[in-house]
Amino acid sequence: MAIKILVTGGTFDKEYDEIAGRLYFKHTHVPEILQLGRSHLPIEVDTLMMIDSLEMTAANREQIVQHCRNCSEPRIVITHGTDTMEITAKELGRANLDKTIVLTGAMVPYKFGSSDGLFNLGSALAFVQSLPKGVYVAMNGRYFDWDNVKKNKASGVFEEIG
Amino acid sequence: MAIKILVTGGTFDKEYDEIAGRLYFKHTHVPEILQLGRSHLPIEVDTLMMIDSLEMTAANREQIVQHCRNCSEPRIVITHGTDTMEITAKELGRANLDKTIVLTGAMVPYKFGSSDGLFNLGSALAFVQSLPKGVYVAMNGRYFDWDNVKKNKASGVFEEIG
Amino acid sequence: MAIKILVTGGTFDKEYDEIAGRLYFKHTHVPEILQLGRSHLPIEVDTLMMIDSLEMTAANREQIVQHCRNCSEPRIVITHGTDTMEITAKELGRANLDKTIVLTGAMVPYKFGSSDGLFNLGSALAFVQSLPKGVYVAMNGRYFDWDNVKKNKASGVFEEIG
Amino acid sequence: MAIKILVTGGTFDKEYDEIAGRLYFKHTHVPEILQLGRSHLPIEVDTLMMIDSLEMTAANREQIVQHCRNCSEPRIVITHGTDTMEITAKELGRANLDKTIVLTGAMVPYKFGSSDGLFNLGSALAFVQSLPKGVYVAMNGRYFDWDNVKKNKASGVFEEIG
């Protein structure tokens, strides 16, 4: 039961540039987290892009949808910035692919001692193995259907729309 | 969809006693992990015991089964030492309760910067929400049926029996 | 042998605002570091300001000098952003106070798992107890006289002017 | 001003063996700490032994004294278990070497996220550069003369004898 992890960036993978004193992207920490989590799942990690999700364009989203459509794995986890995760989820939902796709992310960069990145990746990988085909967002220990989820900008917590 | 977490101890909750220079149990770190993981699940945490699973007796296991039978929640995660997790899983499986029960643990104490505790608890909480009724072990990113799991003592990795 | 720690901000005390996704100052972590370092020194911590040292004005520096002149302690450690630490050191050196003053900081925020903040604060507190009266910068395990130190902007390492 | 660090083991360097579930020694973490602390001191690290200081013999202590006598560096930091640090300090003090020697250690293993190891090593390296010739213990942010120090076994804090 092969699983693909598509990396797109987001807070999850941000680091601190100690010379410039600002946040930036270098490379993904997903393989390191899988190792520290003692994961023994058959996972292939592909880095599609490394961007803040506030800067994600329609072309970027189309690239994500195409990659999900074309890859051989029937189960896909996407690491994504939380700010526009619901938009990418909608694009994927509307594409109506015959796969289980789970988007997840983090509120704090993994490199800053983020517990939620580790917790969320563990949770997303479990959901992608056990949920029926469809597109989901996995945050805050919960899963949401792609057409019924939004991030509460004030609290940072994901919730149902209605 | 209320979830119960039953704490029984195990490596997960061990701490370092800096005066005595040895490992010991003080209190569970499950609520702290849930908070750091930004969990918004409706969870109640009960500490049943705080022991090394090598010291777990038949009476202890009976207590765990009774607690699972009697609690109102239909979904239960049990934090447990890894050394005898498969034995407790068997007791629970044979009890044939009408619930989804997931046992999990950690190879390194949470307080020592364990990434696998965070990863495993995230994974166990996702599995307990999405798997059908039954008893499972969630370790190494995977889930195992209660009657087809053992810990490889040499590698520390969980695998199927046969 | 009372010691004063004057907090002025800098990378040392920066935190990650998980709602806004940017670095900011909340409160100083110096007391927490002293506790984790098991310090038993007679220390009083005063927060003078919480700013990035690139934004430190001449008025801010005059405030620091005045505070050093007027406080009763003969030994003072100042936590400070690294970018302009050498400028504040010069102001203090020229003030010619009859005290031992050590400026220190960090390349990575303490909250992001900075080892250099812990290492540098331990080092600065040792230097302030053992060096003769004067003004010093303590970074990279070394100490520098106030009139012979600069930060190498490319490498982030402190060195003698030469 | 070359500095030698002599590693003897102690809590500082203990690790958690996740297969056996117990504490053990593998290799020293001193070079890693120096790197994370961004140390730019001219340091050579020698591992003399890797033992719990409760198991340190008279022969071990003689080996430490000989090494301090024979090495070329005039400044030496010794990482040491805290339980018998005062005994080794006395042996070194009585040897009356013409060097500055500072013993330090940690209450919590570095690998368990010990802040006191980082803090203490930073402090010991500063003291060894700035104190006159003699033998000292550096713990809890303070330094103690070799003939006036003991560990309070109940609190874990170092204090003067008298």
Tab-separated table of C-alpha atoms in Angstrom, chain D:
chain	number	residue	atom	x	y	z
D	1	MET	CA	45.554	30.239	24.346
D	2	ALA	CA	44.902	26.565	23.652
D	3	ILE	CA	42.273	24.796	25.777
D	4	LYS	CA	41.974	21.068	26.414
D	5	ILE	CA	38.648	19.413	27.211
D	6	LEU	CA	39.055	16.066	28.965
D	7	VAL	CA	35.932	13.905	28.744
D	8	THR	CA	35.376	11.348	31.522
D	9	GLY	CA	31.654	10.601	31.044
D	10	GLY	CA	29.039	11.394	33.690
D	11	THR	CA	25.372	12.279	33.251
D	12	PHE	CA	26.452	14.885	30.697
D	13	ASP	CA	27.107	12.210	28.065
D	14	LYS	CA	24.546	9.547	28.980
D	15	GLU	CA	22.087	8.432	26.316
D	16	TYR	CA	18.915	6.377	26.219
D	17	ASP	CA	19.218	2.923	24.683
D	18	GLU	CA	15.800	2.493	23.118
D	19	ILE	CA	16.138	-1.239	22.591
D	20	ALA	CA	17.282	-2.081	26.132
D	21	GLY	CA	15.333	0.767	27.772
D	22	ARG	CA	18.245	1.930	29.909
D	23	LEU	CA	20.873	4.678	30.101
D	24	TYR	CA	24.305	4.059	28.612
D	25	PHE	CA	27.354	5.747	27.117
D	26	LYS	CA	28.056	5.742	23.380
D	27	HIS	CA	30.323	8.670	22.521
D	28	THR	CA	30.793	12.151	23.872
D	29	HIS	CA	28.556	15.031	22.755
D	30	VAL	CA	31.104	17.717	23.631
D	31	PRO	CA	32.092	18.453	19.982
D	32	GLU	CA	28.405	18.729	19.030
D	33	ILE	CA	27.752	21.168	21.901
D	34	LEU	CA	30.755	23.289	20.921
D	35	GLN	CA	29.441	23.458	17.377
D	36	LEU	CA	25.876	24.349	18.436
D	37	GLY	CA	27.305	26.923	20.836
D	38	ARG	CA	29.166	28.448	17.844
D	39	SER	CA	32.392	28.166	19.839
D	40	HIS	CA	35.440	29.532	18.055
D	41	LEU	CA	37.906	28.651	20.797
D	42	PRO	CA	41.065	26.672	19.965
D	43	ILE	CA	39.957	23.489	21.741
D	44	GLU	CA	41.195	19.912	21.599
D	45	VAL	CA	38.825	17.266	23.005
D	46	ASP	CA	40.283	14.048	24.496
D	47	THR	CA	38.011	11.272	25.731
D	48	LEU	CA	39.837	9.646	28.662
D	49	MET	CA	37.016	7.390	29.808
D	50	MET	CA	33.217	7.182	29.591
D	51	ILE	CA	31.995	6.203	33.035
D	52	ASP	CA	29.500	7.045	35.725
D	53	SER	CA	31.485	8.950	38.357
D	54	LEU	CA	30.129	6.624	41.077
D	55	GLU	CA	32.272	3.936	39.431
D	56	MET	CA	35.406	6.034	39.148
D	57	THR	CA	38.407	4.339	40.806
D	58	ALA	CA	41.605	5.727	42.304
D	59	ALA	CA	43.396	4.465	39.187
D	60	ASN	CA	40.977	6.439	36.987
D	61	ARG	CA	41.679	9.567	39.015
D	62	GLU	CA	45.415	9.017	38.767
D	63	GLN	CA	44.991	8.749	34.997
D	64	ILE	CA	43.190	12.107	34.944
D	65	VAL	CA	45.904	13.786	37.031
D	66	GLN	CA	48.645	12.363	34.788
D	67	HIS	CA	46.875	13.525	31.673
D	68	CYS	CA	46.523	17.053	33.088
D	69	ARG	CA	50.188	17.082	34.090
D	70	ASN	CA	51.470	15.835	30.736
D	71	CYS	CA	49.313	17.663	28.210
D	72	SER	CA	50.743	20.830	26.705
D	73	GLU	CA	47.675	23.026	27.314
D	74	PRO	CA	47.794	25.361	30.340
D	75	ARG	CA	43.968	25.496	30.518
D	76	ILE	CA	41.865	22.356	30.961
D	77	VAL	CA	38.112	21.736	31.296
D	78	ILE	CA	37.099	18.289	32.582
D	79	THR	CA	33.561	16.956	32.023
D	80	HIS	CA	32.762	14.673	34.941
D	81	GLY	CA	29.859	12.987	36.729
D	82	THR	CA	28.563	15.204	39.529
D	83	ASP	CA	28.435	12.545	42.250
D	84	THR	CA	32.189	12.408	42.866
D	85	MET	CA	33.361	15.571	41.113
D	86	GLU	CA	34.582	16.983	44.431
D	87	ILE	CA	36.869	13.951	44.979
D	88	THR	CA	38.582	14.280	41.599
D	89	ALA	CA	38.906	18.030	42.187
D	90	LYS	CA	40.754	17.299	45.463
D	91	GLU	CA	43.157	14.895	43.747
D	92	LEU	CA	43.902	17.513	41.115
D	93	GLY	CA	44.246	20.276	43.698
D	94	ARG	CA	46.736	18.268	45.743
D	95	ALA	CA	48.763	17.543	42.579
D	96	ASN	CA	49.507	21.269	42.563
D	97	LEU	CA	49.859	21.600	38.776
D	98	ASP	CA	50.793	24.950	37.259
D	99	LYS	CA	47.555	25.167	35.249
D	100	THR	CA	43.956	26.404	35.344
D	101	ILE	CA	41.679	23.359	35.610
D	102	VAL	CA	37.859	23.559	35.729
D	103	LEU	CA	35.615	20.528	36.334
D	104	THR	CA	32.012	20.669	35.191
D	105	GLY	CA	29.094	18.339	34.455
D	106	ALA	CA	25.325	18.213	34.142
D	107	MET	CA	22.327	17.102	36.163
D	108	VAL	CA	20.435	15.972	33.041
D	109	PRO	CA	21.933	14.259	29.958
D	110	TYR	CA	22.560	16.620	27.044
D	111	LYS	CA	20.590	14.275	24.775
D	112	PHE	CA	17.484	14.670	26.947
D	113	GLY	CA	17.371	18.380	26.163
D	114	SER	CA	19.561	19.343	29.093
D	115	SER	CA	19.899	23.063	29.353
D	116	ASP	CA	22.330	22.790	32.241
D	117	GLY	CA	24.930	20.920	30.162
D	118	LEU	CA	25.052	23.729	27.590
D	119	PHE	CA	24.977	26.401	30.266
D	120	ASN	CA	27.663	24.686	32.356
D	121	LEU	CA	30.033	24.016	29.468
D	122	GLY	CA	29.740	27.670	28.380
D	123	SER	CA	30.433	28.729	31.941
D	124	ALA	CA	33.377	26.327	32.452
D	125	LEU	CA	35.065	27.457	29.227
D	126	ALA	CA	34.740	31.091	30.299
D	127	PHE	CA	36.122	30.410	33.795
D	128	VAL	CA	39.084	28.461	32.418
D	129	GLN	CA	40.049	31.480	30.310
D	130	SER	CA	39.704	34.050	33.051
D	131	LEU	CA	40.546	32.485	36.439
D	132	PRO	CA	44.127	32.322	37.788
D	133	LYS	CA	45.972	29.023	37.999
D	134	GLY	CA	44.272	26.537	40.284
D	135	VAL	CA	41.610	23.829	40.345
D	136	TYR	CA	37.916	24.746	40.328
D	137	VAL	CA	34.453	23.216	40.070
D	138	ALA	CA	32.013	25.139	37.842
D	139	MET	CA	28.367	24.269	38.508
D	140	ASN	CA	25.126	26.228	38.972
D	141	GLY	CA	26.658	29.293	37.286
D	142	ARG	CA	29.254	29.575	40.057
D	143	TYR	CA	32.859	28.477	40.553
D	144	PHE	CA	34.250	26.858	43.679
D	145	ASP	CA	37.814	26.270	44.868
D	146	TRP	CA	38.733	22.573	44.869
D	147	ASP	CA	39.085	22.473	48.649
D	148	ASN	CA	35.793	24.169	49.410
D	149	VAL	CA	33.044	22.465	47.447
D	150	LYS	CA	30.541	19.664	47.887
D	151	LYS	CA	27.421	18.476	46.131
D	152	ASN	CA	24.316	18.654	48.272
D	153	LYS	CA	22.973	15.162	47.596
D	154	ALA	CA	19.406	16.073	48.538
D	155	SER	CA	19.059	19.137	46.304
D	156	GLY	CA	21.630	18.334	43.629
D	157	VAL	CA	23.131	21.809	44.075
D	158	PHE	CA	26.849	22.509	44.598
D	159	GLU	CA	27.801	24.618	47.618
D	160	GLU	CA	30.699	25.616	49.812
D	161	ILE	CA	31.697	23.190	52.573
D	162	GLY	CA	31.824	25.641	55.382
